[in-house]
PDB file of C-alpha atoms and ligand atoms in Angstrom:
ATOM      1  CA  UNK P   2      35.121  84.783 -10.704  1.00 95.00           C
ATOM      2  CA  UNK P   3      37.030  84.520  -7.406  1.00 97.00           C
ATOM      3  CA  UNK P   4      38.245  86.643  -5.805  1.00 96.00           C
ATOM      4  CA  UNK P   5      35.061  88.692  -6.050  1.00 95.00           C
ATOM      5  CA  UNK P   6      35.123  91.968  -4.131  1.00 97.00           C
ATOM      6  CA  UNK P   7      32.253  93.960  -2.705  1.00 96.00           C
ATOM      7  CA  UNK P   8      33.142  96.706  -5.208  1.00 98.00           C
ATOM      8  CA  UNK P   9      32.812  94.294  -8.127  1.00 97.00           C
ATOM      9  CA  UNK P  10      29.434  93.162  -6.804  1.00 94.00           C
ATOM     10  CA  UNK P  11      28.284  96.761  -6.486  1.00 97.00           C
ATOM     11  CA  UNK P  12      29.530  97.462 -10.023  1.00 98.00           C
ATOM     12  CA  UNK P  13      27.541  94.532 -11.383  1.00 95.00           C
ATOM     13  CA  UNK P  14      24.367  95.746  -9.680  1.00 94.00           C
ATOM     14  CA  UNK P  15      25.013  99.341 -10.850  1.00 98.00           C
ATOM     15  CA  UNK P  16      24.774  98.048 -14.438  1.00 97.00           C
ATOM     16  CA  UNK P  17      21.575  96.197 -13.522  1.00 97.00           C
ATOM     17  CA  UNK P  18      20.149  99.377 -11.933  1.00 97.00           C
ATOM     18  CA  UNK P  19      20.793 101.304 -15.168  1.00 98.00           C
ATOM     19  CA  UNK P  20      18.882  98.701 -17.182  1.00 98.00           C
ATOM     20  CA  UNK P  21      16.064  98.787 -14.618  1.00 98.00           C
ATOM     21  CA  UNK P  22      15.892 102.582 -15.037  1.00 98.00           C
ATOM     22  CA  UNK P  23      15.667 102.075 -18.803  1.00 98.00           C
ATOM     23  CA  UNK P  24      12.859  99.531 -18.396  1.00 97.00           C
ATOM     24  CA  UNK P  25      14.970  96.817 -19.968  1.00 98.00           C
ATOM     25  CA  UNK P  26      15.135  94.650 -16.858  1.00 98.00           C
ATOM     26  CA  UNK P  27      12.962  94.072 -13.766  1.00 98.00           C
ATOM     27  CA  UNK P  28      14.636  93.625 -10.390  1.00 98.00           C
ATOM     28  CA  UNK P  29      12.664  91.960  -7.601  1.00 98.00           C
ATOM     29  CA  UNK P  30      13.828  91.761  -4.002  1.00 98.00           C
ATOM     30  CA  UNK P  31      12.665  89.737  -1.002  1.00 98.00           C
ATOM     31  CA  UNK P  32      12.839  91.301   2.465  1.00 98.00           C
ATOM     32  CA  UNK P  33      12.987  89.629   5.865  1.00 96.00           C
ATOM     33  CA  UNK P  34      12.785  91.883   8.946  1.00 95.00           C
ATOM     34  CA  UNK P  35      13.605  94.881   6.760  1.00 97.00           C
ATOM     35  CA  UNK P  36      16.733  93.394   5.159  1.00 97.00           C
ATOM     36  CA  UNK P  37      17.121  92.199   1.584  1.00 97.00           C
ATOM     37  CA  UNK P  38      17.539  88.419   1.656  1.00 98.00           C
ATOM     38  CA  UNK P  39      16.945  87.533  -1.964  1.00 98.00           C
ATOM     39  CA  UNK P  40      16.682  88.877  -5.462  1.00 98.00           C
ATOM     40  CA  UNK P  41      15.850  87.871  -9.021  1.00 98.00           C
ATOM     41  CA  UNK P  42      15.911  89.664 -12.367  1.00 98.00           C
ATOM     42  CA  UNK P  43      13.648  89.475 -15.410  1.00 98.00           C
ATOM     43  CA  UNK P  44      15.273  90.586 -18.663  1.00 98.00           C
ATOM     44  CA  UNK P  45      12.395  91.973 -20.707  1.00 98.00           C
ATOM     45  CA  UNK P  46      14.252  93.810 -23.506  1.00 97.00           C
ATOM     46  CA  UNK P  47      14.918  91.202 -26.171  1.00 97.00           C
ATOM     47  CA  UNK P  48      15.226  91.427 -29.969  1.00 96.00           C
ATOM     48  CA  UNK P  49      12.177  92.613 -31.964  1.00 96.00           C
ATOM     49  CA  UNK P  50      11.384  89.086 -33.170  1.00 97.00           C
ATOM     50  CA  UNK P  51      11.062  87.869 -29.540  1.00 97.00           C
ATOM     51  CA  UNK P  52       8.764  90.439 -27.921  1.00 97.00           C
ATOM     52  CA  UNK P  53       6.809  87.703 -26.126  1.00 98.00           C
ATOM     53  CA  UNK P  54       9.879  86.251 -24.378  1.00 98.00           C
ATOM     54  CA  UNK P  55      11.797  87.170 -21.215  1.00 98.00           C
ATOM     55  CA  UNK P  56      14.798  85.707 -19.416  1.00 98.00           C
ATOM     56  CA  UNK P  57      15.102  84.984 -15.715  1.00 98.00           C
ATOM     57  CA  UNK P  58      18.543  85.824 -14.306  1.00 98.00           C
ATOM     58  CA  UNK P  59      20.480  85.843 -11.042  1.00 97.00           C
ATOM     59  CA  UNK P  60      18.078  84.213  -8.635  1.00 98.00           C
ATOM     60  CA  UNK P  61      19.972  84.645  -5.356  1.00 97.00           C
ATOM     61  CA  UNK P  62      18.911  83.993  -1.778  1.00 98.00           C
ATOM     62  CA  UNK P  63      21.189  84.869   1.141  1.00 98.00           C
ATOM     63  CA  UNK P  64      22.536  81.799   2.932  1.00 97.00           C
ATOM     64  CA  UNK P  65      20.854  82.905   6.178  1.00 97.00           C
ATOM     65  CA  UNK P  66      17.413  82.844   4.537  1.00 98.00           C
ATOM     66  CA  UNK P  67      17.550  79.666   2.473  1.00 98.00           C
ATOM     67  CA  UNK P  68      15.098  76.749   2.650  1.00 97.00           C
ATOM     68  CA  UNK P  69      12.150  78.921   3.706  1.00 97.00           C
ATOM     69  CA  UNK P  70      10.551  79.288   0.304  1.00 98.00           C
ATOM     70  CA  UNK P  71      12.064  82.695  -0.535  1.00 98.00           C
ATOM     71  CA  UNK P  72      13.280  81.570  -3.971  1.00 98.00           C
ATOM     72  CA  UNK P  73       9.898  80.045  -4.761  1.00 98.00           C
ATOM     73  CA  UNK P  74       8.156  83.295  -3.847  1.00 98.00           C
ATOM     74  CA  UNK P  75      10.625  85.334  -5.906  1.00 98.00           C
ATOM     75  CA  UNK P  76      10.028  83.097  -8.922  1.00 98.00           C
ATOM     76  CA  UNK P  77       6.230  83.304  -8.534  1.00 98.00           C
ATOM     77  CA  UNK P  78       6.448  87.105  -8.465  1.00 98.00           C
ATOM     78  CA  UNK P  79       8.922  87.167 -11.383  1.00 98.00           C
ATOM     79  CA  UNK P  80       6.440  85.175 -13.467  1.00 98.00           C
ATOM     80  CA  UNK P  81       3.579  87.450 -12.452  1.00 98.00           C
ATOM     81  CA  UNK P  82       5.563  90.576 -13.387  1.00 98.00           C
ATOM     82  CA  UNK P  83       6.584  89.003 -16.701  1.00 98.00           C
ATOM     83  CA  UNK P  84       2.895  88.397 -17.455  1.00 98.00           C
ATOM     84  CA  UNK P  85       2.152  92.049 -16.668  1.00 98.00           C
ATOM     85  CA  UNK P  86       4.801  92.929 -19.288  1.00 97.00           C
ATOM     86  CA  UNK P  87       2.878  90.798 -21.808  1.00 98.00           C
ATOM     87  CA  UNK P  88       5.388  87.956 -21.811  1.00 98.00           C
ATOM     88  CA  UNK P  89       4.206  84.419 -22.578  1.00 98.00           C
ATOM     89  CA  UNK P  90       7.506  82.527 -22.647  1.00 98.00           C
ATOM     90  CA  UNK P  91      10.323  82.464 -20.077  1.00 98.00           C
ATOM     91  CA  UNK P  92      13.808  80.989 -20.444  1.00 98.00           C
ATOM     92  CA  UNK P  93      16.618  80.500 -17.933  1.00 98.00           C
ATOM     93  CA  UNK P  94      19.832  78.592 -17.452  1.00 98.00           C
ATOM     94  CA  UNK P  95      21.416  77.297 -14.301  1.00 98.00           C
ATOM     95  CA  UNK P  96      24.440  75.369 -13.064  1.00 97.00           C
ATOM     96  CA  UNK P  97      23.834  71.672 -13.751  1.00 97.00           C
ATOM     97  CA  UNK P  98      23.290  69.634 -10.592  1.00 95.00           C
ATOM     98  CA  UNK P  99      22.767  72.584  -8.238  1.00 94.00           C
ATOM     99  CA  UNK P 100      19.812  73.008  -5.838  1.00 92.00           C
ATOM    100  CA  UNK P 101      18.131  75.462  -8.206  1.00 96.00           C
ATOM    101  CA  UNK P 102      17.469  72.706 -10.760  1.00 96.00           C
ATOM    102  CA  UNK P 103      15.057  70.968  -8.347  1.00 96.00           C
ATOM    103  CA  UNK P 104      13.341  74.295  -7.683  1.00 97.00           C
ATOM    104  CA  UNK P 105      12.691  74.993 -11.370  1.00 98.00           C
ATOM    105  CA  UNK P 106      11.387  71.474 -12.016  1.00 97.00           C
ATOM    106  CA  UNK P 107       9.069  71.814  -9.006  1.00 97.00           C
ATOM    107  CA  UNK P 108       7.788  75.134 -10.339  1.00 98.00           C
ATOM    108  CA  UNK P 109       6.793  73.574 -13.652  1.00 98.00           C
ATOM    109  CA  UNK P 110       9.743  74.547 -15.826  1.00 98.00           C
ATOM    110  CA  UNK P 111      10.683  72.210 -18.704  1.00 98.00           C
ATOM    111  CA  UNK P 112      14.296  71.058 -18.850  1.00 98.00           C
ATOM    112  CA  UNK P 113      15.715  71.402 -22.370  1.00 98.00           C
ATOM    113  CA  UNK P 114      19.105  69.814 -21.737  1.00 98.00           C
ATOM    114  CA  UNK P 115      22.677  70.334 -20.675  1.00 98.00           C
ATOM    115  CA  UNK P 116      25.360  72.387 -22.409  1.00 98.00           C
ATOM    116  CA  UNK P 117      28.743  71.013 -21.301  1.00 98.00           C
ATOM    117  CA  UNK P 118      31.384  73.541 -20.267  1.00 98.00           C
ATOM    118  CA  UNK P 119      29.078  76.511 -20.886  1.00 98.00           C
ATOM    119  CA  UNK P 120      30.543  78.628 -18.079  1.00 97.00           C
ATOM    120  CA  UNK P 121      33.215  78.594 -15.400  1.00 98.00           C
ATOM    121  CA  UNK P 122      32.980  78.010 -11.660  1.00 97.00           C
ATOM    122  CA  UNK P 123      34.527  80.821  -9.566  1.00 96.00           C
ATOM    123  CA  UNK P 124      37.754  78.796  -9.317  1.00 97.00           C
ATOM    124  CA  UNK P 125      38.050  78.496 -13.104  1.00 97.00           C
ATOM    125  CA  UNK P 126      36.850  74.926 -13.590  1.00 98.00           C
ATOM    126  CA  UNK P 127      34.435  74.437 -16.492  1.00 98.00           C
ATOM    127  CA  UNK P 128      30.818  74.273 -15.477  1.00 97.00           C
ATOM    128  CA  UNK P 129      27.916  72.546 -17.264  1.00 98.00           C
ATOM    129  CA  UNK P 130      24.681  74.494 -17.672  1.00 98.00           C
ATOM    130  CA  UNK P 131      21.069  73.287 -17.844  1.00 98.00           C
ATOM    131  CA  UNK P 132      18.570  75.253 -19.931  1.00 98.00           C
ATOM    132  CA  UNK P 133      14.871  75.500 -18.940  1.00 98.00           C
ATOM    133  CA  UNK P 134      11.772  77.120 -20.398  1.00 98.00           C
ATOM    134  CA  UNK P 135       8.270  77.844 -19.131  1.00 98.00           C
ATOM    135  CA  UNK P 136       5.152  78.873 -20.951  1.00 98.00           C
ATOM    136  CA  UNK P 137       3.029  81.447 -19.106  1.00 97.00           C
TER     137      UNK P 137
HETATM  138  C1  LIG X  30      18.983  78.058  -5.313  1.00 62.71           C
HETATM  139  C2  LIG X  30      18.510  79.093  -4.299  1.00 62.71           C
HETATM  140  C3  LIG X  30      18.092  80.361  -5.037  1.00 62.71           C
HETATM  141  C4  LIG X  30      17.304  78.508  -3.539  1.00 62.71           C
HETATM  142  O1  LIG X  30      16.826  79.496  -2.609  1.00 62.71           O
HETATM  143  P1  LIG X  30      15.849  79.102  -1.376  1.00 62.71           P
HETATM  144  O2  LIG X  30      15.187  80.347  -0.938  1.00 62.71           O
HETATM  145  O3  LIG X  30      16.595  78.311  -0.373  1.00 62.71           O
HETATM  146  O4  LIG X  30      14.783  78.161  -2.126  1.00 62.71           O
HETATM  147  P2  LIG X  30      13.434  77.568  -1.502  1.00 62.71           P
HETATM  148  O5  LIG X  30      13.412  77.804  -0.016  1.00 62.71           O
HETATM  149  O6  LIG X  30      12.304  78.075  -2.302  1.00 62.71           O
HETATM  150  O7  LIG X  30      13.621  76.021  -1.808  1.00 62.71           O
HETATM  151  C5  LIG X  30      14.787  75.355  -1.357  1.00 62.71           C
HETATM  152  C6  LIG X  30      14.418  74.077  -0.608  1.00 62.71           C
HETATM  153  O8  LIG X  30      13.844  74.408   0.663  1.00 62.71           O
HETATM  154  C7  LIG X  30      12.606  73.720   0.823  1.00 62.71           C
HETATM  155  N1  LIG X  30      11.728  74.538   1.652  1.00 62.71           N
HETATM  156  C8  LIG X  30      11.020  75.641   1.279  1.00 62.71           C
HETATM  157  N2  LIG X  30      10.341  76.143   2.334  1.00 62.71           N
HETATM  158  C9  LIG X  30      10.641  75.351   3.387  1.00 62.71           C
HETATM  159  C10 LIG X  30      10.255  75.358   4.745  1.00 62.71           C
HETATM  160  N3  LIG X  30       9.435  76.283   5.223  1.00 62.71           N
HETATM  161  N4  LIG X  30      10.770  74.405   5.558  1.00 62.71           N
HETATM  162  C11 LIG X  30      11.602  73.476   5.078  1.00 62.71           C
HETATM  163  N5  LIG X  30      12.013  73.400   3.787  1.00 62.71           N
HETATM  164  C12 LIG X  30      11.520  74.329   2.969  1.00 62.71           C
HETATM  165  C13 LIG X  30      12.111  73.556  -0.601  1.00 62.71           C
HETATM  166  O9  LIG X  30      11.168  72.490  -0.701  1.00 62.71           O
HETATM  167  C14 LIG X  30      13.387  73.241  -1.328  1.00 62.71           C
HETATM  168  O10 LIG X  30      13.704  71.857  -1.145  1.00 62.71           O
HETATM  169  P3  LIG X  30      14.658  71.024  -2.155  1.00 62.71           P
HETATM  170  O11 LIG X  30      16.072  71.410  -1.805  1.00 62.71           O
HETATM  171  O12 LIG X  30      14.367  69.619  -1.853  1.00 62.71           O
HETATM  172  O13 LIG X  30      14.320  71.426  -3.555  1.00 62.71           O
HETATM  173  C15 LIG X  30      19.621  79.419  -3.258  1.00 62.71           C
HETATM  174  O14 LIG X  30      20.113  78.211  -2.725  1.00 62.71           O
HETATM  175  C16 LIG X  30      20.782  80.223  -3.842  1.00 62.71           C
HETATM  176  O15 LIG X  30      20.762  81.456  -3.823  1.00 62.71           O
HETATM  177  N6  LIG X  30      21.810  79.520  -4.340  1.00 62.71           N
HETATM  178  C17 LIG X  30      22.981  80.181  -4.900  1.00 62.71           C
HETATM  179  C18 LIG X  30      22.662  80.890  -6.186  1.00 62.71           C
HETATM  180  C19 LIG X  30      22.020  80.001  -7.215  1.00 62.71           C
HETATM  181  O16 LIG X  30      22.383  78.852  -7.403  1.00 62.71           O
HETATM  182  N7  LIG X  30      21.041  80.588  -7.905  1.00 62.71           N
HETATM  183  C20 LIG X  30      20.364  79.962  -9.005  1.00 62.71           C
HETATM  184  C21 LIG X  30      20.922  80.562 -10.256  1.00 62.71           C
HETATM  185  S1  LIG X  30      19.997  80.082 -11.654  1.00 62.71           S
END
């Protein structure tokens, strides 16, 4: 939520790093000229009755590196790593109507539907969410 400080961002990624250390989450990064320009996470630790499933989270590409296929590459690698973990089903959700929706449809994800008011935009307005799944 806005305002979002650098410290808050670091704190969020510190939690992610802990889960990566524990093997509960995979963190992939894309580099351009030695700098990180994109990232995506694969949540692999799910309840015992869903060992075959993983969740894709926080696909982010820096504004300076967008529209060059970085997100597509990150998603291809996320799927490959999920397969290595023995996963056969992926799930994700995304802001309804955003650019990412086109990306997921292009990459063969199936759109389940929209949940109205699922989350909030940074300014506090309610935000609809679209849920997708993909079989590996
Ligand atoms: C959504 C997001 C991850 C996409 O990242 P990206 O690296 O720009 O994605 P891609 O480059 O793979 O694809 C974006 C577009 O560029 C196009 N593109 C890819 N390579 C290209 C190239 N070499 N030349 C021209 N266009 C290209 C793609 O066809 C796609 O077109 P579309 O808008 O018609 O779908 C990025 O905009 C972002 O970080 N947004 C904010 C966070 C967010 O919404 N994350 C999703 C959370 S679920």
